[in-house]
Coordinates of C-alpha atoms in Angstrom, one line a residue:
Chain A
M631 CA 139.4 106.3 93.7
E632 CA 138.5 108.0 90.7
R633 CA 135.7 106.4 88.3
H634 CA 136.3 105.5 84.8
Y635 CA 134.7 107.9 82.3
I636 CA 133.0 105.3 80.7
D637 CA 131.3 104.1 83.6
Q638 CA 130.4 107.8 84.7
R639 CA 128.9 108.7 81.2
I640 CA 127.0 105.5 81.1
Q641 CA 125.8 105.8 84.7
E642 CA 124.5 109.2 83.9
K643 CA 122.6 108.0 81.1
L644 CA 121.2 104.7 82.5
E645 CA 121.0 105.3 86.0
G646 CA 117.2 105.3 86.9
L647 CA 116.2 104.5 83.1
K648 CA 112.5 104.3 83.0
I649 CA 111.0 102.3 80.1
N650 CA 107.3 101.2 79.8
P651 CA 107.1 97.6 79.9
P652 CA 104.8 95.5 77.3
V653 CA 101.4 95.5 78.5
E654 CA 101.3 91.5 78.2
S655 CA 103.8 91.6 81.1
W656 CA 101.2 92.1 83.9
V657 CA 98.9 89.3 82.2
H658 CA 101.8 86.9 82.5
I659 CA 102.6 87.8 86.0
S660 CA 99.0 87.8 86.9
D661 CA 98.5 84.4 85.6
A662 CA 101.5 83.2 87.5
L663 CA 100.3 84.8 90.8
D664 CA 97.1 83.0 90.1
N665 CA 98.7 79.7 90.1
M666 CA 100.6 80.3 93.5
P667 CA 99.2 78.6 96.3
R668 CA 97.7 81.3 98.6
R669 CA 95.9 82.1 101.7
R670 CA 92.3 83.0 100.8
F671 CA 90.8 86.1 102.3
L672 CA 87.0 86.8 102.7
P673 CA 85.5 88.8 99.7
L674 CA 85.0 92.5 100.3
F675 CA 81.1 92.1 100.4
F676 CA 81.4 89.3 103.3
R677 CA 83.6 91.8 105.2
V678 CA 81.2 94.8 104.9
A679 CA 78.4 92.0 105.9
A680 CA 80.4 91.1 108.9
S681 CA 81.1 94.6 110.0
L682 CA 77.4 95.2 109.8
A683 CA 76.5 92.4 111.9
V684 CA 79.1 93.4 114.4
L685 CA 77.4 96.8 114.3
V686 CA 74.0 95.2 114.9
V687 CA 75.1 93.0 117.9
A688 CA 76.9 96.1 119.3
V689 CA 73.8 98.2 119.3
F690 CA 71.6 95.5 120.7
S691 CA 74.0 94.6 123.3
F692 CA 74.0 98.3 124.2
W693 CA 70.0 98.2 124.4
F694 CA 70.0 94.7 126.5
L695 CA 73.1 95.6 128.7
M696 CA 72.3 99.0 129.8
P697 CA 71.1 99.3 133.4
E698 CA 67.4 99.6 133.6
G699 CA 65.7 102.8 133.6
T700 CA 68.4 104.6 131.6
I701 CA 66.5 105.0 128.5
Q702 CA 63.4 107.1 128.2
D703 CA 60.7 106.7 125.6
A704 CA 59.2 109.4 123.9
S705 CA 55.8 108.0 124.2
I706 CA 55.6 109.4 127.6
A707 CA 54.4 112.3 126.1
T708 CA 50.8 111.9 124.8
D709 CA 48.5 114.6 123.4
V710 CA 47.2 115.1 126.9
P711 CA 49.0 118.1 128.6
A712 CA 51.2 117.0 131.1
T713 CA 49.5 119.1 133.9
E714 CA 46.5 117.0 133.2
L715 CA 47.9 113.7 132.7
V716 CA 48.4 112.7 136.3
P717 CA 45.2 113.6 137.7
M718 CA 43.4 111.9 134.9
V719 CA 45.4 108.6 135.0
A720 CA 44.9 108.4 138.8
A721 CA 41.1 108.6 138.6
E722 CA 41.3 105.9 135.8
G723 CA 43.8 103.7 138.0
Q724 CA 41.5 103.9 140.8
A725 CA 38.5 102.9 138.7
Q726 CA 40.5 99.9 137.6
G727 CA 41.1 98.8 141.2
A728 CA 45.0 98.2 140.7
T729 CA 46.8 97.2 143.5
R730 CA 49.7 99.4 144.4
A731 CA 52.1 96.9 145.4
G732 CA 51.8 94.9 142.3
L733 CA 52.1 97.9 139.9
L734 CA 55.1 99.1 141.7
Q735 CA 56.7 95.9 141.4
R736 CA 56.2 95.6 137.7
A737 CA 57.3 99.1 137.2
V738 CA 60.6 98.6 139.0
T739 CA 61.5 95.2 137.9
S740 CA 60.5 95.6 134.3
P741 CA 63.2 94.8 131.8
R742 CA 62.2 97.7 129.4
P743 CA 62.9 101.2 130.2
D744 CA 61.6 102.3 133.4
G745 CA 58.0 103.3 134.5
L746 CA 58.1 106.0 132.0
L747 CA 57.2 103.5 129.4
F748 CA 54.0 102.8 131.1
A749 CA 52.7 106.2 129.9
E750 CA 51.4 104.6 126.9
S751 CA 50.2 101.3 128.1
S752 CA 47.1 100.8 130.0
E753 CA 49.4 100.0 133.0
L754 CA 50.4 103.7 133.5
P755 CA 46.9 105.0 134.5
A756 CA 47.0 102.4 137.3
F757 CA 50.7 103.0 138.2
A758 CA 50.0 106.5 138.6
A759 CA 46.5 106.0 140.3
S760 CA 47.9 103.8 142.9
H761 CA 50.6 106.5 143.9
S762 CA 49.1 109.5 143.0
T763 CA 49.1 110.8 147.1
T764 CA 52.3 108.9 147.8
R765 CA 56.0 109.5 147.7
P766 CA 56.8 107.2 145.0
L767 CA 55.1 109.4 142.5
D768 CA 57.1 112.3 143.6
A769 CA 60.0 110.0 143.0
F770 CA 58.3 109.5 139.6
A771 CA 58.5 113.3 139.0
A772 CA 62.0 113.6 140.5
M773 CA 63.2 111.0 138.0
L774 CA 61.7 112.8 135.2
T775 CA 62.9 116.3 136.0
S776 CA 66.5 115.1 137.0
S777 CA 69.5 116.1 135.1
D778 CA 71.1 112.9 135.8
G779 CA 68.4 110.9 134.4
P780 CA 66.2 108.3 135.6
A781 CA 69.0 105.7 136.5
A782 CA 70.2 107.9 139.4
H783 CA 66.7 107.8 140.9
F784 CA 65.6 104.2 140.3
G785 CA 67.6 103.4 143.6
L786 CA 64.4 104.6 145.2
T787 CA 63.0 101.3 144.9
S788 CA 62.8 100.4 148.3
D789 CA 60.9 103.3 149.1
L790 CA 58.2 103.0 147.0
F791 CA 56.2 101.1 149.0
E792 CA 56.2 103.6 151.8
A793 CA 53.0 105.8 152.0
D794 CA 53.3 109.3 152.1
T795 CA 50.4 111.2 151.6
E796 CA 51.9 114.9 152.2
R797 CA 52.7 115.4 148.6
S798 CA 50.0 116.7 146.2
I799 CA 49.2 115.7 142.8
T800 CA 49.3 119.2 141.5
G801 CA 52.8 119.9 142.6
I802 CA 53.8 116.7 140.7
G803 CA 52.1 117.4 137.7
D804 CA 53.7 120.7 137.5
R805 CA 57.1 119.4 137.8
V806 CA 56.3 116.7 135.0
S807 CA 55.0 119.7 132.9
D808 CA 58.2 121.5 133.4
Y809 CA 60.2 118.5 132.4
F810 CA 58.2 118.3 129.1
A811 CA 58.7 121.9 128.5
R812 CA 62.6 121.7 129.2
T813 CA 63.3 118.6 127.3
R814 CA 61.0 119.4 124.3
V815 CA 59.9 115.5 124.5
R816 CA 56.8 115.2 122.1
A817 CA 54.7 112.7 121.2
P818 CA 55.8 110.8 118.2
S819 CA 53.7 111.7 115.1
N820 CA 52.0 108.9 113.3
I821 CA 53.0 110.5 109.9
R822 CA 56.1 112.4 108.9
F823 CA 57.0 114.1 105.9
G824 CA 60.7 114.8 105.1
A825 CA 63.4 115.9 102.4
H826 CA 67.0 114.7 102.6
F827 CA 70.2 115.6 100.7
A828 CA 72.9 113.0 100.9
P829 CA 76.4 113.7 99.7
G830 CA 78.3 110.4 99.4
Y831 CA 80.9 108.1 97.7
N832 CA 80.0 106.0 95.0
Y833 CA 81.7 102.8 93.6
R834 CA 81.0 99.2 93.1
L835 CA 81.8 96.0 94.2
L836 CA 83.3 93.2 91.9
A837 CA 82.0 89.9 92.8
D838 CA 84.2 87.9 90.9
N839 CA 86.4 85.2 92.4
N840 CA 89.5 87.6 91.9
D841 CA 89.8 91.2 91.6
F842 CA 89.5 91.0 87.7
G843 CA 87.0 90.7 84.9
F844 CA 87.9 90.6 81.5
Q845 CA 91.3 89.2 80.5
N846 CA 92.9 90.2 83.6
I847 CA 92.5 93.9 83.4
P848 CA 93.3 95.0 86.9
F849 CA 90.0 97.1 87.3
E850 CA 90.5 97.6 91.0
A851 CA 93.8 99.6 90.4
L852 CA 92.6 101.4 87.3
E853 CA 88.9 102.6 88.5
D854 CA 88.2 104.8 91.7
R855 CA 85.0 105.7 93.6
I856 CA 83.4 109.2 92.8
M857 CA 81.6 111.6 95.0
T858 CA 77.9 112.2 93.8
Y859 CA 74.6 112.9 95.9
A860 CA 71.1 111.8 96.3
V861 CA 68.1 113.7 96.9
G862 CA 64.5 112.7 97.9
F863 CA 61.3 113.1 99.6
S864 CA 59.8 110.8 102.1
T865 CA 56.9 109.9 104.1
S866 CA 57.0 107.7 107.2
F867 CA 54.3 105.9 109.3
R868 CA 54.6 104.9 112.8
I869 CA 53.4 101.2 113.3
S870 CA 54.4 100.9 116.9
P871 CA 55.8 102.8 119.4
A872 CA 59.4 101.7 118.3
W873 CA 58.8 100.8 114.9
S874 CA 57.9 103.0 111.8
V875 CA 57.9 102.4 108.1
Q876 CA 59.2 105.0 105.4
T877 CA 58.8 105.3 101.5
G878 CA 59.3 108.2 99.2
I879 CA 60.8 109.2 96.2
G880 CA 64.4 109.9 95.5
Y881 CA 67.0 110.7 92.8
N882 CA 70.4 108.8 93.0
N883 CA 73.4 109.0 91.4
M884 CA 75.8 106.0 91.2
G885 CA 79.0 105.8 89.1
Q886 CA 82.9 105.4 89.1
Y887 CA 86.0 107.3 87.7
V888 CA 88.0 105.4 85.1
R889 CA 91.6 106.2 85.4
D890 CA 94.3 106.0 83.1
I891 CA 92.6 106.5 79.9
M892 CA 93.7 109.8 78.1
V893 CA 91.5 111.7 76.3
Y894 CA 92.6 113.5 73.1
S895 CA 91.2 116.3 70.8
H896 CA 92.0 118.2 67.8
P897 CA 93.8 121.5 68.4
A898 CA 90.8 123.1 66.2
H899 CA 88.2 121.1 67.7
M900 CA 87.5 119.1 64.5
P901 CA 85.7 115.8 64.2
L902 CA 88.3 112.8 64.1
Y903 CA 86.5 110.6 62.0
Q904 CA 83.9 110.6 59.3
Q905 CA 80.4 110.7 60.5
D906 CA 77.7 109.0 58.6
L907 CA 75.2 111.8 57.6
N908 CA 72.5 109.5 56.7
S909 CA 72.4 107.8 60.0
S910 CA 70.7 109.5 62.9
K911 CA 73.3 108.2 65.3
T912 CA 77.0 107.5 64.5
Y913 CA 79.0 105.3 66.7
H914 CA 82.6 106.3 67.8
P915 CA 85.1 103.8 66.4
Q916 CA 86.4 103.1 70.0
T917 CA 85.0 101.1 72.8
I918 CA 86.2 101.1 76.2
I919 CA 85.9 98.4 78.7
T920 CA 85.2 99.0 82.3
S921 CA 84.1 96.7 85.0
Q922 CA 80.6 98.2 84.9
G923 CA 80.1 97.5 81.3
S924 CA 81.7 98.5 77.7
I925 CA 81.5 102.1 77.1
R926 CA 79.8 103.2 73.7
L927 CA 81.0 106.4 72.8
H928 CA 79.2 108.9 70.2
D929 CA 81.3 112.1 70.6
P930 CA 83.4 112.4 67.2
Y931 CA 85.7 114.9 68.8
H932 CA 87.7 112.5 71.2
Y933 CA 90.4 110.1 70.9
F934 CA 91.2 107.6 73.6
A935 CA 94.2 105.7 74.8
D936 CA 94.8 103.5 77.8
V937 CA 98.2 104.1 79.4
Q938 CA 98.1 101.4 81.6
S939 CA 96.2 98.4 80.0
F940 CA 94.3 97.7 77.0
R941 CA 90.8 98.7 77.8
V942 CA 90.3 100.9 74.5
L943 CA 89.6 98.8 71.4
T944 CA 90.0 100.8 68.3
N945 CA 89.0 100.3 64.6
K946 CA 92.1 102.0 63.4
Q947 CA 90.9 102.0 60.0
S948 CA 88.5 104.9 61.0
F949 CA 91.5 107.4 62.2
D950 CA 93.9 109.0 60.1
E951 CA 97.7 108.1 61.8
T952 CA 99.2 111.1 60.9
E953 CA 96.0 113.3 62.3
I954 CA 96.3 111.2 65.6
R955 CA 99.7 112.3 66.2
T956 CA 98.7 116.1 66.1
L957 CA 96.0 115.6 68.7
K958 CA 96.2 117.1 72.3
K959 CA 95.5 115.9 75.4
S960 CA 92.1 117.4 76.6
A961 CA 91.3 115.4 79.7
E962 CA 92.7 112.5 82.0
G963 CA 90.2 109.5 82.7
I964 CA 86.3 109.3 82.2
T965 CA 83.6 109.1 84.6
Q966 CA 80.7 106.8 84.3
V967 CA 77.4 108.2 86.1
F968 CA 74.0 106.3 86.2
R969 CA 71.0 108.2 87.4
Y970 CA 68.2 106.4 89.1
M971 CA 64.8 107.2 90.2
E972 CA 64.4 105.4 93.5
V973 CA 61.4 104.4 95.4
P974 CA 62.5 103.0 99.0
L975 CA 60.9 100.9 101.6
I976 CA 62.8 101.3 104.8
F977 CA 61.8 100.0 108.2
R978 CA 63.2 102.2 111.3
Y979 CA 63.7 100.9 114.8
H980 CA 63.9 103.4 117.7
I981 CA 66.8 102.3 120.1
L982 CA 67.1 105.7 121.9
R983 CA 64.9 108.5 122.6
R984 CA 66.4 111.4 124.7
N985 CA 66.8 115.0 123.8
V986 CA 68.0 113.3 120.6
G987 CA 66.9 110.2 119.1
L988 CA 68.7 107.2 117.4
Q989 CA 67.3 104.9 115.0
I990 CA 68.5 101.9 113.0
K991 CA 67.3 101.5 109.6
G992 CA 67.3 98.8 106.8
G993 CA 65.2 98.2 103.8
V994 CA 65.1 97.8 100.0
A995 CA 64.7 100.2 97.1
G996 CA 63.5 100.0 93.5
N997 CA 65.9 101.7 91.3
Y998 CA 65.0 103.0 87.6
L999 CA 67.8 104.0 85.3
M1000 CA 66.8 107.4 83.9
Q1001 CA 70.3 108.6 82.7
N1002 CA 73.5 106.6 81.7
E1003 CA 76.2 109.2 80.9
V1004 CA 79.9 109.0 80.5
F1005 CA 82.1 112.3 80.8
A1006 CA 85.6 112.9 79.8
G1007 CA 87.6 113.7 83.0
R1008 CA 85.9 114.3 86.4
N1009 CA 83.5 117.0 85.6
T1010 CA 79.9 115.5 85.4
M1011 CA 78.5 119.0 84.4
Q1012 CA 79.7 118.9 81.0
K1013 CA 78.4 117.3 77.9
S1014 CA 78.4 113.5 77.9
I1015 CA 80.4 111.7 75.5
G1016 CA 79.0 108.4 75.5
E1017 CA 77.0 105.8 77.6
T1018 CA 77.6 102.4 79.1
Y1019 CA 76.4 99.6 77.2
G1020 CA 74.1 97.0 78.4
V1021 CA 72.9 98.6 81.9
R1022 CA 69.8 97.1 83.4
Q1023 CA 67.1 99.6 83.5
L1024 CA 65.6 98.2 86.8
N1025 CA 67.5 97.3 89.7
L1026 CA 67.0 96.6 93.4
S1027 CA 69.0 98.1 96.1
A1028 CA 69.4 97.2 99.8
I1029 CA 69.8 100.0 102.3
G1030 CA 70.9 100.1 105.9
G1031 CA 72.2 102.5 108.5
L1032 CA 71.6 104.9 111.5
S1033 CA 69.7 107.8 111.9
L1034 CA 70.5 110.5 114.5
D1035 CA 67.5 112.6 115.3
I1036 CA 67.7 116.0 116.6
P1037 CA 64.3 117.9 117.6
L1038 CA 64.3 121.5 116.3
T1039 CA 60.7 122.3 117.3
G1040 CA 57.9 120.2 118.6
K1041 CA 57.2 118.7 115.0
L1042 CA 60.4 119.6 113.1
I1043 CA 63.3 117.1 113.4
F1044 CA 66.6 117.4 112.0
H1045 CA 68.0 114.0 110.6
M1046 CA 71.7 112.7 110.2
E1047 CA 72.0 109.3 108.8
P1048 CA 75.0 107.4 108.0
T1049 CA 73.7 105.1 105.2
A1050 CA 75.0 102.4 103.2
Q1051 CA 73.3 101.2 99.8
I1052 CA 74.2 98.3 97.5
F1053 CA 72.6 97.2 94.3
L1054 CA 71.2 93.4 94.6
S1055 CA 72.1 92.9 90.8
P1056 CA 75.2 93.7 88.8
V1057 CA 74.8 97.3 87.1
S1058 CA 75.4 95.7 83.7
E1059 CA 73.8 92.6 82.1
Q1060 CA 77.0 91.8 80.2
G1061 CA 78.7 90.1 83.1
M1062 CA 80.5 87.6 80.6
M1063 CA 82.8 90.4 79.3
T1064 CA 83.6 92.3 82.6
G1065 CA 82.5 90.4 85.5
R1066 CA 79.6 91.3 87.8
A1067 CA 79.8 94.8 89.4
F1068 CA 77.5 96.0 92.1
P1069 CA 77.4 99.6 92.7
Y1070 CA 77.2 100.8 96.2
S1071 CA 77.4 104.2 98.1
Y1072 CA 78.0 105.2 101.5
S1073 CA 76.5 108.6 102.3
V1074 CA 75.4 110.9 105.1
R1075 CA 71.9 111.7 104.4
T1076 CA 71.1 115.0 106.2
G1077 CA 67.5 116.4 106.0
L1078 CA 64.4 117.6 107.9
S1079 CA 61.0 115.8 108.7
Y1080 CA 57.9 117.6 110.0
G1081 CA 55.3 115.3 111.8
L1082 CA 51.4 115.7 111.7
Chain B
M1323 CA 104.2 106.4 102.7
D1324 CA 100.9 105.5 104.0
S1325 CA 99.6 104.6 100.6
L1326 CA 102.8 102.6 100.0
Q1327 CA 102.2 100.7 103.3
K1328 CA 98.7 100.0 102.2
I1329 CA 99.7 98.6 98.8
L1330 CA 102.0 96.3 100.7
K1331 CA 99.4 94.9 103.1
G1332 CA 97.2 94.4 100.3
C1333 CA 100.0 92.5 98.4
L1334 CA 100.5 90.4 101.3
Q1335 CA 96.7 89.6 101.4
H1336 CA 97.3 88.5 97.8
R1337 CA 95.0 91.3 96.6
K1338 CA 95.4 91.4 92.8
A1339 CA 94.8 95.2 92.8
D1340 CA 97.4 95.9 95.2
Q1341 CA 99.8 93.8 93.4
Y1342 CA 98.9 95.7 90.2
R1343 CA 99.5 99.1 92.1
L1344 CA 102.9 98.0 93.2
Y1345 CA 103.9 96.6 89.8
A1346 CA 102.6 99.8 88.2
L1347 CA 104.8 101.7 90.7
F1348 CA 108.2 99.9 89.9
S1349 CA 107.6 98.3 86.6
K1350 CA 109.0 101.3 84.5
K1351 CA 112.2 101.7 86.5
M1352 CA 112.7 97.6 86.9
F1353 CA 112.2 97.5 83.0
G1354 CA 115.0 100.0 82.4
L1355 CA 117.0 97.7 84.6
C1356 CA 116.2 94.7 82.9
Q1357 CA 116.9 96.2 79.6
R1358 CA 120.4 96.9 80.9
Y1359 CA 121.0 93.3 81.9
A1360 CA 119.3 91.5 78.9
A1361 CA 120.6 91.2 75.4
S1362 CA 117.1 91.7 73.8
Y1363 CA 113.5 93.3 74.5
D1364 CA 112.3 89.8 74.9
E1365 CA 114.8 88.6 77.5
A1366 CA 114.1 91.9 79.3
Q1367 CA 110.7 91.2 79.7
D1368 CA 111.2 87.6 80.8
I1369 CA 113.4 89.0 83.6
L1370 CA 110.8 91.5 84.4
Q1371 CA 108.1 89.0 84.8
E1372 CA 110.3 86.5 86.8
G1373 CA 111.4 89.5 88.8
F1374 CA 108.1 90.5 90.0
I1375 CA 106.9 87.0 90.7
K1376 CA 109.8 86.7 93.1
V1377 CA 108.9 90.2 94.5
F1378 CA 105.6 88.8 95.4
E1379 CA 106.7 85.5 96.5
Q1380 CA 109.3 87.0 98.9
L1381 CA 107.3 89.9 100.0
P1382 CA 106.5 88.3 103.5
S1383 CA 110.3 88.2 104.2
Y1384 CA 110.4 92.2 103.5
K1385 CA 110.8 93.6 107.0
G1386 CA 110.8 97.3 106.0
E1387 CA 114.4 97.6 106.7
G1388 CA 115.7 99.9 103.9
R1389 CA 114.0 101.3 101.0
L1390 CA 111.7 99.0 99.3
E1391 CA 113.1 99.9 95.8
A1392 CA 116.5 98.9 96.8
W1393 CA 115.0 95.6 97.8
I1394 CA 113.1 95.1 94.7
R1395 CA 116.0 96.3 92.7
R1396 CA 118.3 93.7 94.5
I1397 CA 115.7 90.7 93.5
F1398 CA 115.8 91.9 89.8
I1399 CA 119.5 91.9 89.7
N1400 CA 119.7 88.5 91.3
T1401 CA 117.1 87.3 88.9
A1402 CA 119.3 88.8 85.8
I1403 CA 122.3 86.8 87.4
E1404 CA 120.1 83.6 87.7
K1405 CA 119.2 84.0 84.1
Y1406 CA 122.9 84.4 83.3
R1407 CA 123.7 81.2 85.2
Q1408 CA 121.0 79.2 83.3
R1409 CA 122.4 80.6 80.1
I1410 CA 125.9 80.2 80.4
Y1411 CA 125.7 76.5 79.4
H1412 CA 124.2 77.4 76.2
L1413 CA 126.6 80.4 75.2
S1414 CA 127.5 80.4 71.7
L1415 CA 130.7 81.9 70.2
D1416 CA 128.6 84.9 69.0
D1417 CA 127.6 85.7 72.5
V1418 CA 131.4 86.4 73.4
V1419 CA 132.7 88.0 70.3
D1420 CA 130.0 89.5 68.0
Y1421 CA 129.8 92.9 69.2
E1422 CA 130.2 94.8 66.0
G1423 CA 127.5 92.6 64.3
H1424 CA 124.9 93.9 67.0
V1425 CA 126.0 97.6 67.0
N1426 CA 127.1 99.2 63.9
Q1427 CA 125.6 102.6 63.8
N1428 CA 127.9 105.6 63.4
H1429 CA 127.2 108.7 65.4
G1430 CA 128.9 112.1 65.3
P1431 CA 129.8 113.9 68.6
G1432 CA 127.0 114.8 70.7
T1433 CA 124.4 112.8 68.9
L1434 CA 124.3 109.8 71.4
N1435 CA 121.4 109.6 73.6
T1436 CA 120.1 107.0 76.1
R1437 CA 118.6 104.7 73.7
D1438 CA 122.0 104.4 71.6
I1439 CA 123.8 104.0 75.0
L1440 CA 121.5 101.0 76.2
A1441 CA 121.9 99.5 72.8
Y1442 CA 125.5 99.4 73.2
V1443 CA 125.2 98.0 76.5
Q1444 CA 123.0 95.5 75.6
A1445 CA 124.9 94.4 72.7
L1446 CA 128.0 93.7 75.1
P1447 CA 128.7 90.0 75.5
V1448 CA 126.6 88.6 78.2
Q1449 CA 129.2 88.2 80.7
Y1450 CA 130.7 91.5 80.1
R1451 CA 127.4 93.0 80.0
L1452 CA 126.7 91.6 83.7
V1453 CA 130.2 92.4 85.0
F1454 CA 129.9 96.0 83.8
N1455 CA 126.4 96.6 85.0
L1456 CA 127.2 95.3 88.3
Y1457 CA 130.4 97.3 88.7
A1458 CA 129.7 100.4 86.9
L1459 CA 126.0 100.7 87.7
E1460 CA 125.2 98.9 90.9
G1461 CA 128.6 99.6 92.8
Y1462 CA 129.5 95.9 93.3
S1463 CA 133.2 95.1 94.1
H1464 CA 135.1 92.5 91.8
K1465 CA 134.8 90.1 94.9
E1466 CA 131.1 90.5 95.1
I1467 CA 130.8 90.1 91.3
G1468 CA 132.9 86.9 91.6
E1469 CA 130.8 85.5 94.0
A1470 CA 127.5 86.4 92.2
L1471 CA 128.8 84.9 88.9
Q1472 CA 131.0 82.2 90.1
I1473 CA 134.1 83.5 88.2
S1474 CA 137.4 84.7 90.0
E1475 CA 138.1 88.4 90.8
S1476 CA 140.7 88.5 88.0
T1477 CA 138.3 87.2 85.6
S1478 CA 135.8 90.0 86.8
R1479 CA 138.4 92.7 86.3
S1480 CA 139.3 91.3 82.9
N1481 CA 135.7 91.4 81.6
L1482 CA 135.2 94.8 83.0
A1483 CA 138.2 96.0 80.9
R1484 CA 137.1 94.3 78.1
A1485 CA 133.4 95.7 78.3
R1486 CA 134.9 99.3 78.8
M1487 CA 137.2 98.8 75.5
L1488 CA 134.2 97.5 73.4
L1489 CA 132.1 100.6 74.7
K1490 CA 135.1 102.9 74.2
D1491 CA 135.2 101.9 70.6
K1492 CA 131.7 103.3 70.2
L1493 CA 131.4 106.1 72.7
G1494 CA 135.1 106.8 73.4
K1495 CA 135.7 109.8 71.0
E1496 CA 132.7 111.7 72.1
L1497 CA 133.1 110.8 75.7
K1498 CA 136.8 111.9 75.8
V1499 CA 135.9 115.2 74.3
V1500 CA 133.2 115.7 76.9
Y1501 CA 135.2 114.7 79.9
R1502 CA 138.4 116.5 78.9
A1503 CA 136.4 119.7 78.7
I1504 CA 135.0 119.2 82.2

């Protein structure tokens, strides 16, 4: 059936018609949705905390549920050369008069990593002494040198009590030495110095009851994370075989990208409002509201317009309406950046030491605000156009994560550390206006450390 | 598609940010549709708000069958129809006959733009406007329109004819020129 020409003509014009709805429409919808009964979900913060808790439980489960003897401790290596270790401890053990059966019993039933752990304790000398001329010590060496790891050899338990004097201490010592040379296991240094570079994502957590702060502005949808970096130097001290504490100094960038703010400028790059020449600082007649605080602009060459909400407050008397219409778009969105000097205090727990090491780390950091800048667009290498008002000068942050340690030489270790960091106080003091925003970052810290 | 699924998931979890994202995704198109069904900007705004609230309420029943936009569009059309039903008891004579009073601009051939055409459609008496929109733009049959508006099929046909006649008075000369040339 042929369509009526009126229908056809009007459909051509109106089909797919798009018209910007008034800004207040969303506010009304949002209010109505707030009043609807709904199922509440855990805030993001608790979900993150729950995920971390699961991770910690998983790591500790891994630790406790692993079969005995599958974890070595690098503390087996001491400053004493391996070739001298066995004869030396043998002599000491004999002097202490330890009984062979008792020591073996403790070695094989220990819930800690197997007898290797004894190397650092006072029990190793006695252990080694009582088996220096027996087959169990041979097993001990075999256990060390095996490519399958100690677990495969722990089944020798029943043989340990059988005397065997055919093996010599020297031969065992050589094999232990070979093991050390091959695996590059070295004594953990008591003091380490390091440097790191950490590219990562930065954003903020809104801690209001809903996702919104000021007048139902949907900040979650209008702001986005940014990629920044942190750098730093650190020193760590070993306070026990498993624990170490780290401090240092760092430079950390936090911030966010604010989307759907159009930035306009004059085609001839002329200032857009009259500057007070008598004043050292002239403020822009516009203010931009973000979840991390209001932005006070100081660049006279830009005009800002919010295309999705009403975050830009304008003193219209300061602008010439006809001139505003001649402006050209120069950027899209703005980026807030907060640069902090950071002094961390981090505790590290060694959960694995094999050819590579694995640590779990957690701690706090003091963050001192050094620079507070706002940029047009995403490029933060250009000139700043303003600053966020009311940002706290000093803040505290919590840090947590894992560290994968790859020994490069005897003293040099390469670290790769998935790290999460969250500020413990809102970035801005003006929470009444915009809600409470806690900056956070997740990054992969990569760096080197050198042990003394 | 992944991001739309993510938004929908967030909406089902009542995450306001995702609700806003869904709103931002479809609000312009749906407001265009609302304008066609409404007599005024304010009425279109009412339909838009009510429509989106229904979208969020009914989202758990969306099973992913068919395009989301078509599903949302249907909700908005039903909202406009409901609005009409609520209003039908308060219709004044002006709503039925005062077409010239709403639109009295004269255009020469070739000068009509989308805004003008929208104004003519908005100015149609409420029932004519609904029937015209449903038939000409949404592809409903007269039977479906009759059921939706609770009118007979013949009334629907008559309303459509009257709507076309009113529009023709405004657009006719130009349109005839255009379509005869094709």
